[in-house]
Tab-separated table of N, CA and C in Angstrom:
chain	number	residue	atom	x	y	z
E	3	MET	N	0.957	-1.112	-0.161
E	3	MET	CA	0.016	-0.046	0.022
E	3	MET	C	0.894	1.019	-0.152
E	4	SER	N	0.588	2.264	-0.899
E	4	SER	CA	1.213	3.517	-0.973
E	4	SER	C	1.068	4.123	0.432
E	5	ARG	N	2.080	5.041	0.744
E	5	ARG	CA	1.905	5.730	2.026
E	5	ARG	C	2.871	6.852	1.819
E	6	LEU	N	2.250	8.080	2.161
E	6	LEU	CA	2.891	9.434	2.412
E	6	LEU	C	3.010	9.778	3.818
E	7	SER	N	4.474	10.292	4.147
E	7	SER	CA	4.740	10.882	5.505
E	7	SER	C	5.164	12.342	5.029
E	8	VAL	N	4.721	13.236	5.892
E	8	VAL	CA	5.246	14.890	5.522
E	8	VAL	C	6.060	15.098	6.895
E	9	TYR	N	7.125	15.738	6.645
E	9	TYR	CA	8.002	16.061	7.759
E	9	TYR	C	8.214	17.565	7.502
E	10	SER	N	8.467	18.217	8.646
E	10	SER	CA	9.463	19.341	8.586
E	10	SER	C	10.921	19.103	8.281
E	11	GLN	N	11.438	19.796	7.394
E	11	GLN	CA	12.597	19.316	7.199
E	11	GLN	C	13.737	19.594	8.205
E	12	SER	N	13.410	20.085	9.331
E	12	SER	CA	14.238	20.425	10.412
E	12	SER	C	14.062	19.339	11.469
E	13	LEU	N	12.952	18.278	11.184
E	13	LEU	CA	12.718	17.419	12.240
E	13	LEU	C	12.342	16.039	11.541
E	14	PRO	N	13.419	15.402	10.961
E	14	PRO	CA	13.160	14.228	10.209
E	14	PRO	C	12.827	13.070	10.984
E	15	GLU	N	12.871	13.106	12.233
E	15	GLU	CA	12.467	11.873	13.161
E	15	GLU	C	10.957	11.681	13.348
E	16	GLN	N	10.162	12.624	13.047
E	16	GLN	CA	8.773	12.662	13.307
E	16	GLN	C	8.113	13.306	12.335
E	17	PRO	N	7.050	12.592	11.536
E	17	PRO	CA	6.279	12.953	10.509
E	17	PRO	C	5.220	13.946	11.055
E	18	ASN	N	4.852	15.094	10.354
E	18	ASN	CA	3.442	15.774	10.850
E	18	ASN	C	2.257	15.019	10.165
E	19	LYS	N	2.378	14.283	9.228
E	19	LYS	CA	1.086	13.626	8.828
E	19	LYS	C	1.583	12.389	8.040
E	20	VAL	N	0.617	11.547	8.281
E	20	VAL	CA	0.998	10.077	7.496
E	20	VAL	C	-0.484	9.712	6.864
E	21	LEU	N	-0.416	9.476	5.642
E	21	LEU	CA	-1.505	8.968	4.788
E	21	LEU	C	-1.268	7.860	4.204
E	22	CYS	N	-2.462	6.931	4.051
E	22	CYS	CA	-2.318	5.644	3.343
E	22	CYS	C	-3.475	5.719	2.314
E	23	HIS	N	-4.295	6.390	2.242
E	23	HIS	CA	-5.375	6.166	1.135
E	23	HIS	C	-5.054	7.207	-0.082
E	24	ALA	N	-5.105	6.571	-1.079
E	24	ALA	CA	-4.627	7.200	-2.307
E	24	ALA	C	-5.325	8.299	-2.677
E	25	ASP	N	-6.627	8.662	-2.318
E	25	ASP	CA	-7.356	9.925	-2.629
E	25	ASP	C	-6.675	11.085	-1.731
E	26	ASP	N	-6.271	10.849	-0.346
E	26	ASP	CA	-5.604	11.608	0.725
E	26	ASP	C	-4.244	11.994	-0.015
E	27	ILE	N	-3.310	10.978	-0.362
E	27	ILE	CA	-2.291	11.275	-0.837
E	27	ILE	C	-2.318	12.022	-1.957
E	28	ALA	N	-3.210	11.806	-2.873
E	28	ALA	CA	-3.204	12.620	-4.282
E	28	ALA	C	-3.580	14.053	-3.840
E	29	ARG	N	-4.596	14.266	-2.896
E	29	ARG	CA	-5.019	15.529	-2.705
E	29	ARG	C	-3.715	16.369	-1.893
E	30	THR	N	-3.075	15.735	-0.956
E	30	THR	CA	-2.040	16.521	-0.286
E	30	THR	C	-0.885	16.775	-1.433
E	31	LEU	N	-0.481	15.961	-2.282
E	31	LEU	CA	0.666	16.232	-3.252
E	31	LEU	C	0.033	17.150	-4.420
E	32	ALA	N	-1.324	17.139	-4.435
E	32	ALA	CA	-1.669	18.479	-5.450
E	32	ALA	C	-1.743	19.629	-4.721
E	33	GLU	N	-1.720	19.767	-3.677
E	33	GLU	CA	-1.524	21.019	-2.922
E	33	GLU	C	-0.162	21.648	-3.065
E	34	VAL	N	0.960	20.990	-3.481
E	34	VAL	CA	2.110	21.108	-3.708
E	34	VAL	C	2.610	21.152	-5.372
E	35	GLY	N	1.764	20.873	-6.042
E	35	GLY	CA	1.862	20.843	-7.347
E	35	GLY	C	2.407	19.521	-7.655
E	36	VAL	N	2.133	18.522	-7.171
E	36	VAL	CA	2.777	17.019	-7.584
E	36	VAL	C	1.625	16.259	-7.980
E	37	GLY	N	1.722	15.533	-9.099
E	37	GLY	CA	0.709	14.644	-9.288
E	37	GLY	C	0.745	13.416	-8.818
E	38	PHE	N	-0.381	12.703	-8.387
E	38	PHE	CA	-0.222	11.431	-8.005
E	38	PHE	C	-1.620	10.434	-8.341
E	39	GLU	N	-1.230	9.334	-9.099
E	39	GLU	CA	-2.681	8.666	-9.405
E	39	GLU	C	-2.153	7.234	-9.372
E	40	GLN	N	-3.124	6.245	-9.376
E	40	GLN	CA	-2.825	4.915	-9.557
E	40	GLN	C	-3.370	4.504	-10.817
E	41	GLN	N	-2.678	3.590	-11.403
E	41	GLN	CA	-2.998	2.877	-12.756
E	41	GLN	C	-2.871	1.448	-12.394
E	42	PRO	N	-3.813	0.600	-13.219
E	42	PRO	CA	-3.750	-0.875	-13.332
E	42	PRO	C	-2.673	-1.324	-13.981
E	43	VAL	N	-1.684	-2.241	-13.359
E	43	VAL	CA	-0.684	-2.822	-14.110
E	43	VAL	C	-1.032	-4.195	-14.602
E	44	PRO	N	-0.634	-4.612	-15.631
E	44	PRO	CA	-0.732	-6.044	-16.028
E	44	PRO	C	-0.118	-7.125	-15.051
E	45	ALA	N	-0.788	-8.303	-14.786
E	45	ALA	CA	-0.417	-9.003	-13.729
E	45	ALA	C	1.174	-9.748	-14.205
E	46	ALA	N	1.390	-9.698	-15.431
E	46	ALA	CA	2.527	-10.201	-16.068
E	46	ALA	C	3.736	-9.598	-15.649
E	47	VAL	N	3.459	-8.432	-15.168
E	47	VAL	CA	4.671	-7.478	-15.000
E	47	VAL	C	5.163	-7.694	-13.389
E	48	VAL	N	6.203	-8.274	-13.162
E	48	VAL	CA	6.961	-8.488	-12.021
E	48	VAL	C	8.204	-8.033	-11.768
E	49	PRO	N	8.862	-7.887	-10.614
E	49	PRO	CA	10.329	-7.136	-10.297
E	49	PRO	C	11.280	-8.003	-11.336
E	50	GLY	N	12.158	-7.570	-12.098
E	50	GLY	CA	13.219	-8.067	-12.598
E	50	GLY	C	12.909	-8.697	-13.781
E	51	ILE	N	11.565	-8.594	-14.536
E	51	ILE	CA	11.150	-8.913	-15.940
E	51	ILE	C	11.988	-8.262	-16.858
E	52	ASP	N	12.031	-8.754	-18.052
E	52	ASP	CA	13.179	-8.165	-18.807
E	52	ASP	C	12.634	-6.895	-19.515
E	53	VAL	N	13.480	-5.818	-19.909
E	53	VAL	CA	12.773	-4.438	-20.245
E	53	VAL	C	12.024	-4.680	-21.407
E	54	ALA	N	12.178	-5.298	-22.407
E	54	ALA	CA	11.428	-5.421	-23.630
E	54	ALA	C	10.009	-5.857	-23.229
E	55	THR	N	9.782	-7.116	-22.476
E	55	THR	CA	8.814	-7.501	-22.213
E	55	THR	C	7.801	-6.490	-21.155
E	56	LEU	N	8.608	-5.913	-20.243
E	56	LEU	CA	8.045	-4.715	-19.420
E	56	LEU	C	7.245	-3.749	-20.427
E	57	ASN	N	8.175	-3.172	-21.539
E	57	ASN	CA	7.569	-2.275	-22.221
E	57	ASN	C	6.490	-2.548	-22.961
E	58	ALA	N	6.698	-4.124	-23.533
E	58	ALA	CA	5.233	-4.516	-24.230
E	58	ALA	C	3.945	-4.536	-23.472
E	59	GLU	N	4.104	-4.976	-22.230
E	59	GLU	CA	3.096	-5.336	-21.247
E	59	GLU	C	2.610	-4.007	-20.663
E	60	CYS	N	3.406	-2.897	-20.719
E	60	CYS	CA	2.975	-1.786	-20.048
E	60	CYS	C	2.575	-0.570	-21.354
E	61	GLN	N	2.660	-0.806	-22.454
E	61	GLN	CA	2.245	-0.251	-23.502
E	61	GLN	C	0.910	0.744	-23.415
E	62	ALA	N	-0.135	-0.119	-22.729
E	62	ALA	CA	-1.400	0.616	-22.696
E	62	ALA	C	-1.453	1.733	-21.737
E	63	LEU	N	-0.176	1.809	-20.702
E	63	LEU	CA	-0.016	2.605	-19.766
E	63	LEU	C	0.865	3.869	-20.220
E	64	THR	N	1.742	3.453	-21.170
E	64	THR	CA	2.684	4.526	-21.601
E	64	THR	C	2.475	5.246	-22.761
E	65	GLN	N	1.580	4.574	-23.472
E	65	GLN	CA	0.954	5.294	-24.570
E	65	GLN	C	0.303	6.590	-24.677
E	66	PRO	N	-0.787	6.787	-23.712
E	66	PRO	CA	-1.353	7.956	-23.199
E	66	PRO	C	-0.602	9.182	-22.810
E	67	LEU	N	0.605	8.761	-22.108
E	67	LEU	CA	1.666	9.648	-21.584
E	67	LEU	C	2.598	9.998	-22.880
E	68	GLN	N	2.887	9.317	-23.778
E	68	GLN	CA	3.799	9.423	-24.843
E	68	GLN	C	2.841	10.517	-25.792
E	69	ALA	N	1.544	10.097	-25.973
E	69	ALA	CA	0.408	11.104	-26.770
E	69	ALA	C	0.524	12.391	-26.074
E	70	GLN	N	1.001	12.655	-25.014
E	70	GLN	CA	0.934	13.880	-24.275
E	70	GLN	C	2.365	14.628	-24.370
E	71	GLY	N	3.403	13.894	-25.038
E	71	GLY	CA	4.479	14.490	-25.480
E	71	GLY	C	5.644	13.788	-24.617
E	72	TYR	N	5.440	12.827	-23.865
E	72	TYR	CA	6.528	12.487	-23.093
E	72	TYR	C	7.064	11.351	-23.848
E	73	VAL	N	8.556	11.046	-23.327
E	73	VAL	CA	9.106	10.077	-23.837
E	73	VAL	C	9.570	9.049	-22.929
E	74	VAL	N	9.885	7.846	-23.084
E	74	VAL	CA	10.432	6.997	-22.135
E	74	VAL	C	11.830	7.451	-21.990
E	75	ASP	N	12.387	7.678	-20.858
E	75	ASP	CA	13.833	8.074	-20.490
E	75	ASP	C	14.492	6.938	-20.042
E	76	GLU	N	13.789	6.104	-19.160
E	76	GLU	CA	14.502	4.900	-18.706
E	76	GLU	C	13.736	4.097	-18.107
E	77	VAL	N	13.825	2.625	-18.242
E	77	VAL	CA	13.242	1.577	-17.546
E	77	VAL	C	14.134	0.661	-16.652
E	78	ILE	N	13.924	0.758	-15.537
E	78	ILE	CA	14.535	0.040	-14.259
E	78	ILE	C	13.630	-1.224	-14.012
E	79	SER	N	14.165	-2.456	-14.226
E	79	SER	CA	13.437	-3.662	-13.766
E	79	SER	C	14.799	-4.780	-13.026
E	80	LEU	N	14.452	-4.736	-11.794
E	80	LEU	CA	15.283	-5.475	-11.053
E	80	LEU	C	14.547	-6.370	-9.841
E	81	LYS	N	15.111	-7.340	-10.003
E	81	LYS	CA	14.882	-8.525	-8.687
E	81	LYS	C	16.093	-8.508	-7.667
E	82	ALA	N	15.575	-8.771	-6.396
E	82	ALA	CA	16.630	-8.619	-5.259
E	82	ALA	C	17.901	-9.330	-5.682
E	83	ALA	N	17.870	-10.632	-6.027
E	83	ALA	CA	19.132	-11.276	-6.344
E	83	ALA	C	19.958	-10.606	-7.142
E	84	ALA	N	19.674	-9.858	-8.211
E	84	ALA	CA	20.574	-9.348	-9.181
E	84	ALA	C	20.436	-7.867	-9.296
E	85	ALA	N	20.028	-7.155	-8.127
E	85	ALA	CA	19.931	-5.986	-8.090
E	85	ALA	C	21.389	-5.106	-7.804
E	86	PRO	N	21.704	-4.083	-8.534
E	86	PRO	CA	22.879	-3.093	-8.098
E	86	PRO	C	22.593	-2.161	-7.515
E	87	ALA	N	21.990	-2.299	-6.093
E	87	ALA	CA	21.502	-1.339	-5.115
E	87	ALA	C	22.448	-0.248	-4.913
E	88	PRO	N	23.869	-0.588	-4.867
E	88	PRO	CA	24.662	0.588	-4.558
E	88	PRO	C	25.033	1.496	-5.508
E	89	ALA	N	24.845	0.948	-6.830
E	89	ALA	CA	25.049	1.901	-8.097
E	89	ALA	C	23.866	2.906	-8.108
E	90	LEU	N	22.532	2.275	-7.832
E	90	LEU	CA	21.392	3.080	-7.702
E	90	LEU	C	21.451	4.138	-6.802
E	91	ARG	N	21.976	3.763	-5.327
E	91	ARG	CA	21.791	4.849	-4.618
E	91	ARG	C	22.958	5.815	-4.977
E	92	ALA	N	23.950	5.497	-5.352
E	92	ALA	CA	25.074	6.580	-5.788
E	92	ALA	C	24.449	7.239	-6.924
E	93	ARG	N	23.404	7.017	-7.577
E	93	ARG	CA	22.926	7.684	-8.807
E	93	ARG	C	21.543	8.672	-8.481
E	94	PHE	N	20.830	7.983	-7.610
E	94	PHE	CA	19.489	8.700	-7.090
E	94	PHE	C	19.513	9.218	-5.567
E	95	GLY	N	20.424	8.862	-4.900
E	95	GLY	CA	20.533	8.847	-3.476
E	95	GLY	C	20.612	10.294	-2.910
E	96	ALA	N	21.360	10.882	-3.478
E	96	ALA	CA	21.315	12.511	-2.983
E	96	ALA	C	20.516	13.338	-3.762
E	97	GLU	N	19.914	14.373	-3.154
E	97	GLU	CA	19.090	15.225	-3.394
E	97	GLU	C	19.510	15.925	-5.025
E	98	PHE	N	18.526	15.947	-5.890
E	98	PHE	CA	18.648	16.437	-7.365
E	98	PHE	C	17.612	16.953	-7.871
E	99	ARG	N	17.583	17.616	-9.103
E	99	ARG	CA	16.597	18.210	-9.728
E	99	ARG	C	16.645	18.035	-11.018
E	100	LEU	N	15.658	18.047	-11.639
E	100	LEU	CA	15.456	17.916	-13.295
E	100	LEU	C	14.957	19.327	-13.955
E	101	ASP	N	15.204	19.701	-15.060
E	101	ASP	CA	14.803	20.793	-15.635
E	101	ASP	C	13.555	20.809	-16.230
E	102	GLY	N	13.102	19.592	-16.476
E	102	GLY	CA	11.519	19.397	-17.064
E	102	GLY	C	10.789	18.621	-16.038
E	103	GLU	N	9.457	18.625	-16.340
E	103	GLU	CA	8.445	17.973	-15.944
E	103	GLU	C	8.827	16.386	-16.004
E	104	HIS	N	8.743	15.563	-14.878
E	104	HIS	CA	9.005	14.079	-14.922
E	104	HIS	C	8.135	13.162	-14.379
E	105	ILE	N	7.730	12.310	-15.109
E	105	ILE	CA	6.825	11.082	-14.505
E	105	ILE	C	7.700	9.834	-14.067
E	106	SER	N	7.380	9.230	-12.953
E	106	SER	CA	7.775	7.881	-12.732
E	106	SER	C	6.660	7.105	-12.399
E	107	LEU	N	6.669	5.902	-13.060
E	107	LEU	CA	5.540	4.936	-13.359
E	107	LEU	C	5.964	3.639	-12.538
E	108	PHE	N	5.682	3.402	-11.201
E	108	PHE	CA	6.248	2.265	-10.803
E	108	PHE	C	5.011	1.010	-11.025
E	109	VAL	N	5.684	0.171	-11.691
E	109	VAL	CA	5.034	-1.276	-12.337
E	109	VAL	C	5.175	-2.436	-11.445
E	110	ALA	N	6.196	-2.455	-10.702
E	110	ALA	CA	6.513	-3.697	-9.898
E	110	ALA	C	7.179	-3.259	-8.524
E	111	GLY	N	7.274	-4.016	-7.722
E	111	GLY	CA	7.947	-3.689	-6.518
E	111	GLY	C	7.625	-2.551	-5.594
E	112	ARG	N	8.675	-1.784	-5.331
E	112	ARG	CA	8.619	-0.551	-4.639
E	112	ARG	C	9.566	0.535	-4.388
E	113	GLY	N	9.485	1.503	-4.286
E	113	GLY	CA	10.688	2.678	-4.187
E	113	GLY	C	10.068	3.485	-3.043
E	114	LEU	N	11.061	4.353	-2.654
E	114	LEU	CA	10.649	5.472	-1.726
E	114	LEU	C	11.453	6.883	-2.678
E	115	VAL	N	10.164	7.684	-2.579
E	115	VAL	CA	10.559	8.849	-3.402
E	115	VAL	C	10.307	10.042	-2.388
E	116	SER	N	11.496	10.687	-2.252
E	116	SER	CA	11.450	11.955	-1.329
E	116	SER	C	11.406	13.110	-1.891
E	117	LEU	N	10.615	13.922	-1.598
E	117	LEU	CA	10.392	15.425	-2.241
E	117	LEU	C	10.663	16.395	-1.364
E	118	HIS	N	11.467	17.396	-1.428
E	118	HIS	CA	11.819	18.371	-0.655
E	118	HIS	C	11.237	19.848	-1.250
E	119	LEU	N	10.272	20.161	-0.739
E	119	LEU	CA	9.432	21.065	-1.107
E	119	LEU	C	9.213	22.186	-0.127
E	120	ASP	N	9.621	23.440	-0.149
E	120	ASP	CA	9.677	24.733	0.812
E	120	ASP	C	10.271	24.125	1.979
E	121	GLU	N	9.633	24.087	3.291
E	121	GLU	CA	10.423	23.732	4.290
E	121	GLU	C	9.867	22.179	4.733
E	122	HIS	N	9.352	21.453	3.832
E	122	HIS	CA	8.968	20.178	4.333
E	122	HIS	C	9.629	19.112	3.467
E	123	VAL	N	9.705	17.751	3.704
E	123	VAL	CA	10.028	16.522	2.911
E	123	VAL	C	8.986	15.767	3.015
E	124	TYR	N	8.379	15.379	1.803
E	124	TYR	CA	7.442	14.393	1.666
E	124	TYR	C	7.959	13.167	1.296
E	125	GLU	N	7.942	12.198	1.998
E	125	GLU	CA	8.393	10.881	1.770
E	125	GLU	C	7.257	10.127	1.206
E	126	LEU	N	7.187	9.616	-0.056
E	126	LEU	CA	6.288	8.737	-0.518
E	126	LEU	C	6.801	7.378	-0.895
E	127	LEU	N	6.187	6.132	-0.047
E	127	LEU	CA	6.356	4.835	-0.559
E	127	LEU	C	5.748	4.561	-1.717
E	128	CYS	N	6.243	4.386	-2.965
E	128	CYS	CA	5.374	4.025	-3.989
E	128	CYS	C	5.568	2.529	-4.457
E	129	GLU	N	4.404	2.086	-4.773
E	129	GLU	CA	4.358	0.692	-4.952
E	129	GLU	C	3.610	0.376	-6.565
E	130	ARG	N	3.383	-0.799	-6.722
E	130	ARG	CA	2.742	-1.211	-8.210
E	130	ARG	C	1.393	-0.321	-8.422
E	131	GLY	N	1.775	0.380	-9.623
E	131	GLY	CA	0.608	1.030	-10.101
E	131	GLY	C	0.519	2.534	-9.932
E	132	ASP	N	1.536	3.017	-9.047
E	132	ASP	CA	1.554	4.399	-8.690
E	132	ASP	C	2.444	5.140	-9.874
E	133	LEU	N	1.767	6.331	-10.096
E	133	LEU	CA	2.325	7.298	-11.093
E	133	LEU	C	2.432	8.563	-10.600
E	134	LEU	N	3.766	9.059	-10.455
E	134	LEU	CA	3.986	10.348	-9.780
E	134	LEU	C	4.466	11.380	-10.896
E	135	THR	N	3.868	12.395	-10.623
E	135	THR	CA	4.370	13.552	-11.913
E	135	THR	C	4.856	14.602	-11.135
E	136	LEU	N	6.159	14.893	-11.379
E	136	LEU	CA	6.941	15.896	-10.577
E	136	LEU	C	7.175	17.322	-11.685
E	137	PRO	N	6.886	18.605	-11.052
E	137	PRO	CA	7.061	19.544	-11.989
E	137	PRO	C	8.357	19.842	-11.991
E	138	ALA	N	8.849	20.445	-12.976
E	138	ALA	CA	10.486	21.035	-13.285
E	138	ALA	C	10.892	21.693	-12.126
E	139	GLY	N	12.074	21.281	-11.649
E	139	GLY	CA	12.739	21.798	-10.793
E	139	GLY	C	12.534	21.244	-9.280
E	140	THR	N	11.834	20.219	-9.119
E	140	THR	CA	11.459	19.682	-7.914
E	140	THR	C	12.653	18.975	-7.465
E	141	ARG	N	13.008	19.262	-6.164
E	141	ARG	CA	14.223	18.917	-5.411
E	141	ARG	C	13.773	17.562	-4.914
E	142	HIS	N	14.336	16.421	-5.265
E	142	HIS	CA	14.093	15.005	-4.760
E	142	HIS	C	15.127	13.908	-4.741
E	143	TRP	N	14.838	12.912	-4.168
E	143	TRP	CA	15.704	11.682	-4.220
E	143	TRP	C	14.847	10.453	-3.948
E	144	LEU	N	15.735	9.403	-4.653
E	144	LEU	CA	15.056	8.012	-4.808
E	144	LEU	C	15.826	6.923	-3.987
E	145	ASP	N	14.942	6.074	-3.345
E	145	ASP	CA	15.860	5.046	-2.839
E	145	ASP	C	14.917	3.711	-3.435
E	146	PHE	N	15.537	2.685	-3.956
E	146	PHE	CA	14.834	1.590	-4.330
E	146	PHE	C	15.051	0.260	-3.373
E	147	GLY	N	16.042	0.595	-2.276
E	147	GLY	CA	16.009	-0.532	-1.368
E	147	GLY	C	17.276	-1.250	-1.526
E	148	GLU	N	17.804	-1.887	-0.661
E	148	GLU	CA	19.231	-2.733	-0.726
E	148	GLU	C	19.016	-4.117	-0.174
E	149	PRO	N	18.614	-5.009	-0.916
E	149	PRO	CA	18.883	-5.141	-2.449
E	149	PRO	C	17.210	-4.645	-3.173
E	150	ALA	N	17.431	-3.929	-4.349
E	150	ALA	CA	16.373	-3.528	-5.013
E	150	ALA	C	15.718	-4.381	-5.680
E	151	THR	N	13.978	-4.108	-5.387
E	151	THR	CA	13.318	-5.065	-6.091
E	151	THR	C	12.277	-3.974	-6.418
E	152	VAL	N	12.292	-3.627	-7.989
E	152	VAL	CA	11.616	-2.674	-8.296
E	152	VAL	C	11.431	-2.600	-10.120
E	153	GLY	N	10.153	-2.243	-10.574
E	153	GLY	CA	10.199	-1.909	-11.786
E	153	GLY	C	9.582	-0.362	-12.056
E	154	VAL	N	10.258	0.325	-12.717
E	154	VAL	CA	9.909	1.565	-12.865
E	154	VAL	C	9.995	2.209	-14.237
E	155	ILE	N	9.092	2.792	-14.746
E	155	ILE	CA	9.405	3.504	-15.943
E	155	ILE	C	9.214	5.186	-15.798
E	156	ARG	N	10.755	5.525	-16.219
E	156	ARG	CA	10.650	7.161	-15.998
E	156	ARG	C	10.622	7.831	-17.334
E	157	LEU	N	9.697	8.882	-17.477
E	157	LEU	CA	9.564	9.640	-18.439
E	157	LEU	C	9.590	11.167	-18.583
E	158	HIS	N	9.974	11.758	-19.457
E	158	HIS	CA	10.016	13.276	-19.525
E	158	HIS	C	9.551	13.863	-20.942
E	159	LYS	N	9.591	15.029	-21.096
E	159	LYS	CA	9.115	15.818	-22.317
E	159	LYS	C	10.775	16.151	-22.908
E	160	PRO	N	10.830	15.799	-23.974
E	160	PRO	CA	12.267	15.939	-24.487
E	160	PRO	C	12.817	17.256	-24.745
E	161	ALA	N	11.770	18.333	-24.903
E	161	ALA	CA	12.322	19.591	-25.097
E	161	ALA	C	12.714	20.304	-23.641
E	162	GLN	N	12.348	19.584	-22.575
E	162	GLN	CA	12.519	20.086	-21.103
E	162	GLN	C	14.023	19.415	-20.488
E	163	GLY	N	14.337	18.538	-21.280
E	163	GLY	CA	15.801	17.976	-20.668
E	163	GLY	C	15.621	16.844	-19.494
E	164	ASP	N	16.420	16.035	-19.261
E	164	ASP	CA	16.272	15.151	-18.410
E	164	ASP	C	17.762	14.736	-17.295
E	165	ALA	N	18.610	15.461	-17.619
E	165	ALA	CA	19.738	15.584	-17.060
E	165	ALA	C	19.680	15.802	-15.472
E	166	ILE	N	20.159	14.884	-14.566
E	166	ILE	CA	20.128	15.009	-13.096
E	166	ILE	C	21.232	16.025	-12.873
E	167	GLN	N	20.732	17.010	-11.936
E	167	GLN	CA	21.395	17.993	-11.401
E	167	GLN	C	21.392	18.156	-10.159
E	168	LEU	N	22.480	17.644	-9.241
E	168	LEU	CA	22.572	17.619	-8.122
E	168	LEU	C	22.615	19.030	-7.300
E	169	THR	N	21.730	19.057	-6.206
E	169	THR	CA	21.586	20.470	-5.340
E	169	THR	C	22.636	20.447	-4.418
E	170	GLY	N	23.485	19.508	-3.967
E	170	GLY	CA	24.484	19.846	-3.101
E	170	GLY	C	24.113	19.771	-1.676
E	171	ASP	N	22.776	19.879	-1.515
E	171	ASP	CA	22.237	19.817	-0.199
E	171	ASP	C	22.254	18.360	0.290
E	172	ALA	N	22.752	18.158	1.645
E	172	ALA	CA	23.160	16.815	2.209
E	172	ALA	C	21.534	16.537	2.711
E	173	ILE	N	20.486	17.035	2.648
E	173	ILE	CA	19.312	16.621	3.334
E	173	ILE	C	19.061	15.242	3.224
E	174	ALA	N	19.452	14.383	2.165
E	174	ALA	CA	18.573	13.079	1.943
E	174	ALA	C	19.352	12.341	3.016
E	175	SER	N	20.668	12.433	3.490
E	175	SER	CA	21.273	11.729	4.602
E	175	SER	C	20.608	11.950	5.972
E	176	GLN	N	19.631	12.769	6.180
E	176	GLN	CA	18.891	12.862	7.461
E	176	GLN	C	17.574	12.232	7.222
E	177	PHE	N	17.028	11.514	6.145
E	177	PHE	CA	16.069	11.079	6.321
E	177	PHE	C	15.968	9.384	6.050
E	178	SER	N	14.675	8.609	5.930
E	178	SER	CA	14.918	7.308	5.976
E	178	SER	C	15.273	6.756	4.536
E	179	ARG	N	15.737	5.271	4.748
E	179	ARG	CA	15.712	4.696	3.405
E	179	ARG	C	14.646	3.641	3.371
E	180	LEU	N	14.623	3.268	2.232
E	180	LEU	CA	13.370	2.376	2.013
E	180	LEU	C	13.457	1.079	3.109
E	181	GLU	N	14.499	0.485	3.432
E	181	GLU	CA	14.454	-0.617	4.482
E	181	GLU	C	13.729	-0.237	5.764
E	182	GLU	N	13.688	1.025	6.150
E	182	GLU	CA	13.168	1.302	7.316
E	182	GLU	C	11.544	1.479	7.132
E	183	TRP	N	11.035	1.371	6.047
E	183	TRP	CA	9.619	1.470	5.717
E	183	TRP	C	8.996	-0.105	5.904
E	184	THR	N	9.576	-1.060	6.118
E	184	THR	CA	9.180	-2.290	6.183
E	184	THR	C	8.565	-2.730	7.480
């Protein structure tokens, strides 16, 4: 089940708010300009499925996004036994932002997406079917766990750019990792 915890950035030990219902999560994130919705994912999509099969199975989910001008930036499909979690943590574990609007569609497993918005951190445990739309410039970081068990399709609009820009803020080290959410 997806879960959202909202923290004051100065108090990472205690959330101000914890939400478990998709409608409440969507409403709370919409207040800060972030989109959240849930999509039905085909049963054949499991962590570690090969990328070509994942793309084929999820075509009905990605086509409407592509019709809106998004392109698939990256597909990550990992099963715990073969997961390069340290490499993923090195790449996504520090706070970064992207120039353009970005979508993460979680199709298998789970991941923790932390959003640093104003004076708050929104930690969102994303699971199968969660579609998260981040506005351009949203400061955030991701954790897929160690070992990582996840299937996620990342999309962006090509004219907006997709290069990761590290912020230099060490805030990610003050907040939880996915393993702490079990």
